[in-house]
Coordinates of C-alpha atoms in Angstrom, one line a residue:
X1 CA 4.7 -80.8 -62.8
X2 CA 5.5 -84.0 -61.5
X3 CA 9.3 -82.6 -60.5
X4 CA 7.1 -80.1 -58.2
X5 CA 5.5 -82.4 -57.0
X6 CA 8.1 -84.7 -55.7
X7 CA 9.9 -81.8 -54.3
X8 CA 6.6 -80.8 -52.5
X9 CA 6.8 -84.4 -51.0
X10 CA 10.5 -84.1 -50.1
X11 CA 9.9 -80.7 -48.3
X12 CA 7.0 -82.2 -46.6
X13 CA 8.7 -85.2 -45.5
X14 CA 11.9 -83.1 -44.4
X15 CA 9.5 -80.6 -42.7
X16 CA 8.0 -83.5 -40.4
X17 CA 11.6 -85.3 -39.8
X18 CA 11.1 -88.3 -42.4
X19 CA 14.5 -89.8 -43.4
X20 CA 15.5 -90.1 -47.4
X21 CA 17.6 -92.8 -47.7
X22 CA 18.1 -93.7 -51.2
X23 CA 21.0 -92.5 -53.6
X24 CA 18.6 -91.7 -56.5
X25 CA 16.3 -89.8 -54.4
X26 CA 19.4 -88.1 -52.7
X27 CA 20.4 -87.1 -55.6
X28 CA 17.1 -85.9 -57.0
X29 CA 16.3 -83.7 -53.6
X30 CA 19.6 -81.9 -54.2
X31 CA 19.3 -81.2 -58.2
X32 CA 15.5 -79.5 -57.0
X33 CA 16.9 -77.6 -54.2
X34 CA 19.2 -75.8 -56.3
X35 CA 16.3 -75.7 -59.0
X36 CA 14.4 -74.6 -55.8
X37 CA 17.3 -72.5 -55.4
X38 CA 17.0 -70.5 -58.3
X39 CA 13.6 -70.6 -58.4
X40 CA 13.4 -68.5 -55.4
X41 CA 15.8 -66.0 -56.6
X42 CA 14.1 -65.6 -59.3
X43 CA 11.2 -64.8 -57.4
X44 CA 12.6 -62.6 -54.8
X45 CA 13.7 -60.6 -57.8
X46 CA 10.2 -60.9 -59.6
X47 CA 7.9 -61.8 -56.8
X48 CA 6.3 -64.1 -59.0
X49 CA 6.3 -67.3 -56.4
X50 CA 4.4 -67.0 -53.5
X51 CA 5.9 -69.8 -51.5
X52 CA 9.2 -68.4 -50.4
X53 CA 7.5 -65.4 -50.0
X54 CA 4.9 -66.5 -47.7
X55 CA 7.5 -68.4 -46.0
X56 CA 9.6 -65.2 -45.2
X57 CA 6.4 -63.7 -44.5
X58 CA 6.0 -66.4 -41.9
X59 CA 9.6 -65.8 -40.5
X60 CA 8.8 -62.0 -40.2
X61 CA 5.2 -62.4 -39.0
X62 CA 6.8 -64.3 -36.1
X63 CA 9.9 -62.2 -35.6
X64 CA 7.2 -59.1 -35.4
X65 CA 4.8 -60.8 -33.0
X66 CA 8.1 -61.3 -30.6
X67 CA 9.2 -57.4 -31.4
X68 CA 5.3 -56.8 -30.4
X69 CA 5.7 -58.3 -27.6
X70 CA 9.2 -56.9 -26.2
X71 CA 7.9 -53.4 -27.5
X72 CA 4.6 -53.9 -25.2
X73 CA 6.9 -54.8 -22.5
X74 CA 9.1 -51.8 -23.1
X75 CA 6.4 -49.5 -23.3
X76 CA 4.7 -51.1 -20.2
X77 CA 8.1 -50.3 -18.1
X78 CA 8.4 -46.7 -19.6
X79 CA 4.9 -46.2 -19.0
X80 CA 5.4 -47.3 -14.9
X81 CA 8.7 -45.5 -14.9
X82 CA 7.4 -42.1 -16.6
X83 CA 4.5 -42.3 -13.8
X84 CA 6.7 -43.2 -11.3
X85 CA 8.7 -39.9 -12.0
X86 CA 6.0 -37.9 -12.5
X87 CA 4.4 -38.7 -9.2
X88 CA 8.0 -37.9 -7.9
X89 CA 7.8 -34.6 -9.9
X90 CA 4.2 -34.1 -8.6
X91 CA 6.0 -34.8 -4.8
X92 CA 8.7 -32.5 -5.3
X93 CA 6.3 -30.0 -6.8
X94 CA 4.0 -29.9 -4.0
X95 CA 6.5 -30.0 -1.1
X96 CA 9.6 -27.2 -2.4
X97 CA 6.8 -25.3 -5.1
X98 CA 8.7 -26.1 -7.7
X99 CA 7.2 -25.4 -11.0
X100 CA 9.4 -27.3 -13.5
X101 CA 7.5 -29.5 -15.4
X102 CA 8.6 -33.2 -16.2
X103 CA 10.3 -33.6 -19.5
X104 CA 8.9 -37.4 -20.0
X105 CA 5.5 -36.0 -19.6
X106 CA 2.9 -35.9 -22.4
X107 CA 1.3 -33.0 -23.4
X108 CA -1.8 -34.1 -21.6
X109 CA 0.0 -34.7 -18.1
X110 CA 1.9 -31.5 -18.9
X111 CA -1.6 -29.7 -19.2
X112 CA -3.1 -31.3 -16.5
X113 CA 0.0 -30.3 -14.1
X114 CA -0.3 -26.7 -15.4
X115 CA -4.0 -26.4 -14.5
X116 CA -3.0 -28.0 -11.1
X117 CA 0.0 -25.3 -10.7
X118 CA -2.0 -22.9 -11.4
X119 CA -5.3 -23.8 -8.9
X120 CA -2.2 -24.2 -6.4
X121 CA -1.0 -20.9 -7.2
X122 CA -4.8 -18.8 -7.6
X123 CA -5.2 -20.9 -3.7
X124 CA -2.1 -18.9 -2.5
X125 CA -2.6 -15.8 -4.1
X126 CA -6.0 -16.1 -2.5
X127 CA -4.2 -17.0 1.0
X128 CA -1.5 -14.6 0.3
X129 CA -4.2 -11.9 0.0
X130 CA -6.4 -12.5 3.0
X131 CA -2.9 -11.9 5.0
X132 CA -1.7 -8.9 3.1
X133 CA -5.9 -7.9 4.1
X134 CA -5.7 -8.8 7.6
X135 CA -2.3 -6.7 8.3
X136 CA -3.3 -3.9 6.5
X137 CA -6.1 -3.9 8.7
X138 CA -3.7 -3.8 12.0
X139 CA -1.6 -1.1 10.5
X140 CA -2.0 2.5 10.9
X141 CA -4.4 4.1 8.4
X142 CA -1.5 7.2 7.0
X143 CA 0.7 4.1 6.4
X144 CA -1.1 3.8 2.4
X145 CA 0.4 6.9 1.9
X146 CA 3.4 6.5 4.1
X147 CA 5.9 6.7 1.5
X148 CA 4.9 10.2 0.2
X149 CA 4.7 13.3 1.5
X150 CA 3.0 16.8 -0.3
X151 CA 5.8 18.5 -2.3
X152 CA 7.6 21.8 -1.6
X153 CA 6.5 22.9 -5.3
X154 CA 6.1 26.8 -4.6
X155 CA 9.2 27.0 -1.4
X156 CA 11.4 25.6 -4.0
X157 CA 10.1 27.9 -6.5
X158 CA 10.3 31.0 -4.0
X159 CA 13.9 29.9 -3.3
X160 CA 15.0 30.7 -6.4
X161 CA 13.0 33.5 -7.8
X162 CA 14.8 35.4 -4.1
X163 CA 18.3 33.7 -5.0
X164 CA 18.6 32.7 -1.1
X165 CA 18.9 28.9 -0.6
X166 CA 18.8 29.7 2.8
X167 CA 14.9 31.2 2.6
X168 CA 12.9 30.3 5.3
X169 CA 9.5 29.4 3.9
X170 CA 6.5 29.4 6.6
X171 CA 3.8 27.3 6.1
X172 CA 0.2 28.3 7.8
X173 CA -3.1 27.1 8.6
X174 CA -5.8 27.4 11.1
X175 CA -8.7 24.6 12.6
X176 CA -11.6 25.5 14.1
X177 CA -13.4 28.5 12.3
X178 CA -16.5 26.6 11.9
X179 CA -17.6 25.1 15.8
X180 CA -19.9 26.4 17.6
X181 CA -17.8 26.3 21.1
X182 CA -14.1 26.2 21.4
X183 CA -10.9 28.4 20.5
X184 CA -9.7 29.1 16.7
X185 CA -6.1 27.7 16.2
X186 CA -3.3 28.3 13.5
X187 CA -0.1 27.3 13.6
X188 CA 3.1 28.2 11.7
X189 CA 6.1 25.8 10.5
X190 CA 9.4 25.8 9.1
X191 CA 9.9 21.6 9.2
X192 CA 13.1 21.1 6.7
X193 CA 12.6 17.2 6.9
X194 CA 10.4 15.9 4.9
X195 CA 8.0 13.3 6.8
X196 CA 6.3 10.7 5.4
X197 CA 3.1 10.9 5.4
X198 CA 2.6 14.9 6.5
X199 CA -0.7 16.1 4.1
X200 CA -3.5 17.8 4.3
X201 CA -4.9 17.0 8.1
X202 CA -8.6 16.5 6.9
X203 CA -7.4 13.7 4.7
X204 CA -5.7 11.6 7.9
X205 CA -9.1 10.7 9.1
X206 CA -7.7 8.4 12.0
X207 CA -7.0 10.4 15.1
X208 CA -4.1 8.4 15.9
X209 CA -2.8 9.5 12.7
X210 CA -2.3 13.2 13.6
X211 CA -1.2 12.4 16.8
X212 CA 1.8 10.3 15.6
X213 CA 2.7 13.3 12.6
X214 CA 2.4 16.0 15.1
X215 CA 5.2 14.7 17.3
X216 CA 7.4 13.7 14.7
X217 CA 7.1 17.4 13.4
X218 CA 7.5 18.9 16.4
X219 CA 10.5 16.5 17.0
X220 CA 12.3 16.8 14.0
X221 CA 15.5 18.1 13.4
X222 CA 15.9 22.1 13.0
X223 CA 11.9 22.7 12.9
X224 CA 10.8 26.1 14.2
X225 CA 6.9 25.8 14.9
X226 CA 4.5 28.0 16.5
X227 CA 1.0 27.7 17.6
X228 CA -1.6 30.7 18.5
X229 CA -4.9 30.2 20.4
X230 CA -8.0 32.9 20.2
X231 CA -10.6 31.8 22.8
X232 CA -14.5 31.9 22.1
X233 CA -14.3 35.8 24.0
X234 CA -12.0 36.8 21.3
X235 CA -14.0 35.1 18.2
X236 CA -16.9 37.1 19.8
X237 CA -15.1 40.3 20.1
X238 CA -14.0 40.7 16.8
X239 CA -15.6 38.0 14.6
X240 CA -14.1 35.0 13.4
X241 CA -12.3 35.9 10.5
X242 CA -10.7 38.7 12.2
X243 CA -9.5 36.0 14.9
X244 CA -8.1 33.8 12.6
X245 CA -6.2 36.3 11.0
X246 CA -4.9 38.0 14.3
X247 CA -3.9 34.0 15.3
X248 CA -2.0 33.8 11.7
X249 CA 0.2 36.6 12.1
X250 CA 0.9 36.1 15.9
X251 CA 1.2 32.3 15.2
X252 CA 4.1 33.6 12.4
X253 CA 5.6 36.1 14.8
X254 CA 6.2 33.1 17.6
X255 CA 8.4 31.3 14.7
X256 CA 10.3 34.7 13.9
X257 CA 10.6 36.3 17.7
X258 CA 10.2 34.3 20.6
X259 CA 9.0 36.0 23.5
X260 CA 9.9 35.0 27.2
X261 CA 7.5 32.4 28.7
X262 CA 5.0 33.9 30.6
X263 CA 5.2 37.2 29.7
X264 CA 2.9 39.2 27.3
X265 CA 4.2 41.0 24.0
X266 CA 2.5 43.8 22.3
X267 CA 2.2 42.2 19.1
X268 CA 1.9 38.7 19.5
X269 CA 0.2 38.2 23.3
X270 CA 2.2 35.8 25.5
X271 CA 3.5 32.4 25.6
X272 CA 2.7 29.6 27.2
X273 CA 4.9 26.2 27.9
X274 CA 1.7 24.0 26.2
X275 CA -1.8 24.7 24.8
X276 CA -3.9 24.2 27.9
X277 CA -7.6 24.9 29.1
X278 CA -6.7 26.3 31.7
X279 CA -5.5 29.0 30.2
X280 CA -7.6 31.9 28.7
X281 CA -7.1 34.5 26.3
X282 CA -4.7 34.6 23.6
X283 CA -1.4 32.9 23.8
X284 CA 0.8 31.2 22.0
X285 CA 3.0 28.2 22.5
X286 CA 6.3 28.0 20.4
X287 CA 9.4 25.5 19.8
X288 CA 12.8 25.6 18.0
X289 CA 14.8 21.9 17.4
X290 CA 18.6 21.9 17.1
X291 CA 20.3 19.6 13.9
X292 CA 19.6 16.6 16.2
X293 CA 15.6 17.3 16.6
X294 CA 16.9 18.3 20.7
X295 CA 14.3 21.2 21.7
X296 CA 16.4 24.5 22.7
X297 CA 15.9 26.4 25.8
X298 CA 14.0 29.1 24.1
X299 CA 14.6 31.8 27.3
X300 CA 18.4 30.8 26.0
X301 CA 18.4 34.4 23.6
X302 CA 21.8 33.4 22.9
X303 CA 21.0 30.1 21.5
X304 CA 18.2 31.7 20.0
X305 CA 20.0 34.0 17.9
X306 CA 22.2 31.2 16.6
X307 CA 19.3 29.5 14.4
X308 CA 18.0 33.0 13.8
X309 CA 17.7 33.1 9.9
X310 CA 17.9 36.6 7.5
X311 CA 15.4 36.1 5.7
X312 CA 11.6 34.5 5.7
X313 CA 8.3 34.2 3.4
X314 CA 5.2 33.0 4.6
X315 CA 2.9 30.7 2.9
X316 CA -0.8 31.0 4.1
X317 CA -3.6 28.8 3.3
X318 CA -6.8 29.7 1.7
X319 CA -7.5 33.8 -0.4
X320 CA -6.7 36.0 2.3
X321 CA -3.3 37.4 3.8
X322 CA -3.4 39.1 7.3
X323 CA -2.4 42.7 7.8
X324 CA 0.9 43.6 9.0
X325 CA 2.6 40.4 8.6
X326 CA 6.5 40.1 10.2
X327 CA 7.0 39.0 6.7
X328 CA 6.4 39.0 3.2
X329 CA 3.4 36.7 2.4
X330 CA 1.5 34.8 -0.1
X331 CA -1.8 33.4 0.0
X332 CA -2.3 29.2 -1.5
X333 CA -6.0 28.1 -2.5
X334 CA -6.1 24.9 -1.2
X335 CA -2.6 25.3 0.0
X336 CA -3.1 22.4 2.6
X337 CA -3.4 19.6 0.1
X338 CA -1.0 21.5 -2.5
X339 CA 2.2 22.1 -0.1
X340 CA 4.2 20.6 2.4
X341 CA 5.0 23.4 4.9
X342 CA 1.0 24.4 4.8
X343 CA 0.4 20.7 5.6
X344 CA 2.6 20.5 8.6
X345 CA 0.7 23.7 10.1
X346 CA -2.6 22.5 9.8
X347 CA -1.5 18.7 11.7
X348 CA -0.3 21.1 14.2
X349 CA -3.6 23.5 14.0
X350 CA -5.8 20.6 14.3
X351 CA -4.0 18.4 16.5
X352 CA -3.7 21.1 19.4
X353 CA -7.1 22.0 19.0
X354 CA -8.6 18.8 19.6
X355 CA -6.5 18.1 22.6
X356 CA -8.3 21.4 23.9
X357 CA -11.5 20.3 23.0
X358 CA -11.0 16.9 24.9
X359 CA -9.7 18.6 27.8
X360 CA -13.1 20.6 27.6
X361 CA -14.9 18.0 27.3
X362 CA -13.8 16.9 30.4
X363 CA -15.0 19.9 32.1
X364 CA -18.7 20.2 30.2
X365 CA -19.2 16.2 29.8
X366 CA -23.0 17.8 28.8
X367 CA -22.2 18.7 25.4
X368 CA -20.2 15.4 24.5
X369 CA -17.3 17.6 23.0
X370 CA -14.7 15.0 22.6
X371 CA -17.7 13.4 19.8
X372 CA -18.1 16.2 17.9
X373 CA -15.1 18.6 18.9
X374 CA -17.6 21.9 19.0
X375 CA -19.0 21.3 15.4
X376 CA -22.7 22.2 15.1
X377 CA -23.9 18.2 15.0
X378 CA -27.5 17.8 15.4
X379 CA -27.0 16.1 19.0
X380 CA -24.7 19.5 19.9
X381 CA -27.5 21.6 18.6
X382 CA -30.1 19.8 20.7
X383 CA -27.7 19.8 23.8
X384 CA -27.4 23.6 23.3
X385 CA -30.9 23.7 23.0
X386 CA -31.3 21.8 26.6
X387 CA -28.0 23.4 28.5
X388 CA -28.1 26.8 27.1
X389 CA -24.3 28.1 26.1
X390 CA -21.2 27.3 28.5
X391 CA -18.3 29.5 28.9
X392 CA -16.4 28.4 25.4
X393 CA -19.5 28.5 23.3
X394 CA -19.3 31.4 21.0
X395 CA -22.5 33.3 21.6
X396 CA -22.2 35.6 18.1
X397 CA -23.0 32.2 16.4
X398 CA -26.6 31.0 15.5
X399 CA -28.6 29.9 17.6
X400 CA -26.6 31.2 20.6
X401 CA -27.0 34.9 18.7
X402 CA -30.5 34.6 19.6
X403 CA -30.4 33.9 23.6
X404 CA -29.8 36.1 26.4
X405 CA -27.2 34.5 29.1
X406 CA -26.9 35.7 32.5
X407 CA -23.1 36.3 33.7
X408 CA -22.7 32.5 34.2
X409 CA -24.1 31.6 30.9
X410 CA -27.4 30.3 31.6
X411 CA -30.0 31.3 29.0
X412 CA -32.7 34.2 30.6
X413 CA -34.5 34.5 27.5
X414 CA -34.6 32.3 24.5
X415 CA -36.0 34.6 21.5
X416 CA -36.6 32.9 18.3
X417 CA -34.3 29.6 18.6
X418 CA -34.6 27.0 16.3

């Protein structure tokens, strides 16, 4: 005890820089510093003493504090330089839409950056759809379906059931059975090209629409296309069914023989250069396109001849076929939404007819045709009603079946109108 306690006293006075200056007490410090020596071996290996090992302790409670301290500092500067990067990130993000994320990032930053990516990304979509919205809106209406056509299902199939791959299939379709005033149309096409867009003409309900298919049919290369017109006189002669079939089979006859312009045919009427009110009557207007979609001289027979084909087969819309057709003929249900070459005759059918009608409504700006094209609206029945019939009102239809007209049209007595 007393050896510990005069080390104690040596260690203390070392520790606070007192000198030892005598021989015995020399020699004393160094026989208990290698008892001291030992001692701590011992207790390294036991952990019995607590001295040296609070001492170490000391040493490594001071070496952590500093390791603390340069870890806080190290962490502090990764800390600024991960921001600083990801603010860079965040820059370069924003300015080239870059969407890589920043390796350095936590998962926290990385989910907060996705969220942000993806607000950016639902803002442009957003964007990106009010400008797809706003052109669609300055486009033409047919231009949704502009990359499809109606198919050539049954020509293909008729095509080979014959075994001619040269088989002329004639679509046809009429406008205009229902008005109360104006001609009955139909119209006949051969149009080998398909054109986007071409389908049934009640479905393009733009105007501009039908106006842009009709001359890109009539324009296209090697098309053959006829149109027949049957004034209100004829729809009253014969009824209107009877006048849409007489215009089906002259309509087909003006694809297969042309006749000279101007001059009247026994079987199909004549031909005129255009559809026109000022002509009356029944006539037809016709047009053949060379390979290049160039019209041909149709009073050229010799030309003629040359894209004169062997053989044809007609394709009529709706349940009924006319008599005496040039050709053999089939009729389509619905044949105006269901195939191509019906389609193409009824853009032409309708087209030409409501060219006529606006031309008439030019010439009777009473009845407002160009609103209604002839249909029996409400505001045509009342202006019937006020005006009485004019020359392309067809009389044989109700309410006009009910009025007596003097030889200019003007109603004498007016029996039992609505």
């Amino acid at each position: 005890m007393a050896v510990q306690r005069k080390q104690k006293t040596e260690q203390f006075q070392q520790g606070n820089g007192v000198p030892i200056t005598t021989t015995t007490t020399r020699r004393r410090s160094e026989r208990i510093r290698m008892m001291m020596t030992s001692s701590s071996n011992d207790a390294s290996s036991s952990s019995s003493s607590s001295f040296p090992t609070r001492t170490i302790s000391l040493k490594q409670e001071q070496e952590n504090k500093m390791g603390r301290i340069s870890t806080e500092d190290t962490a502090t500067k990764g800390a600024s330089s991960n921001k600083n990067k990801r603010s860079k990130n965040a820059s370069h993000d924003d300015n080239d839409n870059d969407n890589k994320e920043d390796d350095t990032a936590t998962p926290a930053v990385k989910r907060n950056k996705k969220t942000k990516d993806s607000s950016n990304n639902k803002e442009k979509h957003k964007t990106s759809s009010r400008k797809n919205i706003a052109s669609e809106k300055e486009t033409v209406h047919f231009e949704t379906d502009i990359k499809e056509c109606l198919p050539r299902t049954r020509e293909k199939e008729l095509r080979l059931a014959h075994n001619i791959p040269n088989l002329q299939v004639i679509g046809i379709d009429e406008a205009g059975r229902g008005p109360l005033a104006g001609p009955v149309v139909a119209a006949a096409a051969i149009i080998p090209t398909d054109i986007p867009g071409v389908m049934d003409s009640k479905k393009l309900t733009k105007e501009e629409d039908r106006e842009a298919l009709f001359d890109q049919i009539i324009s296209s290369p090697n098309a053959r296309w006829s149109v027949a017109i049957g004034d209100a006189g004829r729809i009253d002669e014969i009824n209107i069914l009877q006048a849409t079939l007489e215009c089906m089979r002259n309509a087909a006859n003006g694809v297969m023989n042309v006749p000279l312009t101007g001059q009247s045919d026994s079987i199909i009427g004549r031909r005129e250069m255009e559809a026109s009110s000022k002509y009356s009557g029944c006539y037809i207007v016709c047009g053949i396109n060379d390979e290049h979609g160039m019209p041909i001289d149709l009073n050229n027979f010799e030309r003629v001849n040359q894209v004169t084909f062997a053989k044809y087969y007609a394709l009529i819309d709706g349940n009924r076929c006319p008599k005496d057709m040039p050709c053999e003929t089939e009729s389509m249900v619905k044949g105006d939404s269901r195939e191509y070459a019906i389609a193409a005759a009824s853009i032409l059918a309708k087209v030409t007819r409501d060219r006529l009608m606006r031309e008439y409504d030019a010439m009777y700006p009473e009845y407002e045709l160009k609103r209604h094209k002839g249909y029996p609206t409400s505001a045509h029945m009342a202006c019937v009603k006020k005006f009485g019939a004019s020359p392309i009102h067809r009389r044989t239809f109700a309410p006009l079946k009910h009025m007596s007209f003097d030889n200019e049209g003007r109603i004498i007595v007016n029996e039992g109108a609505d």
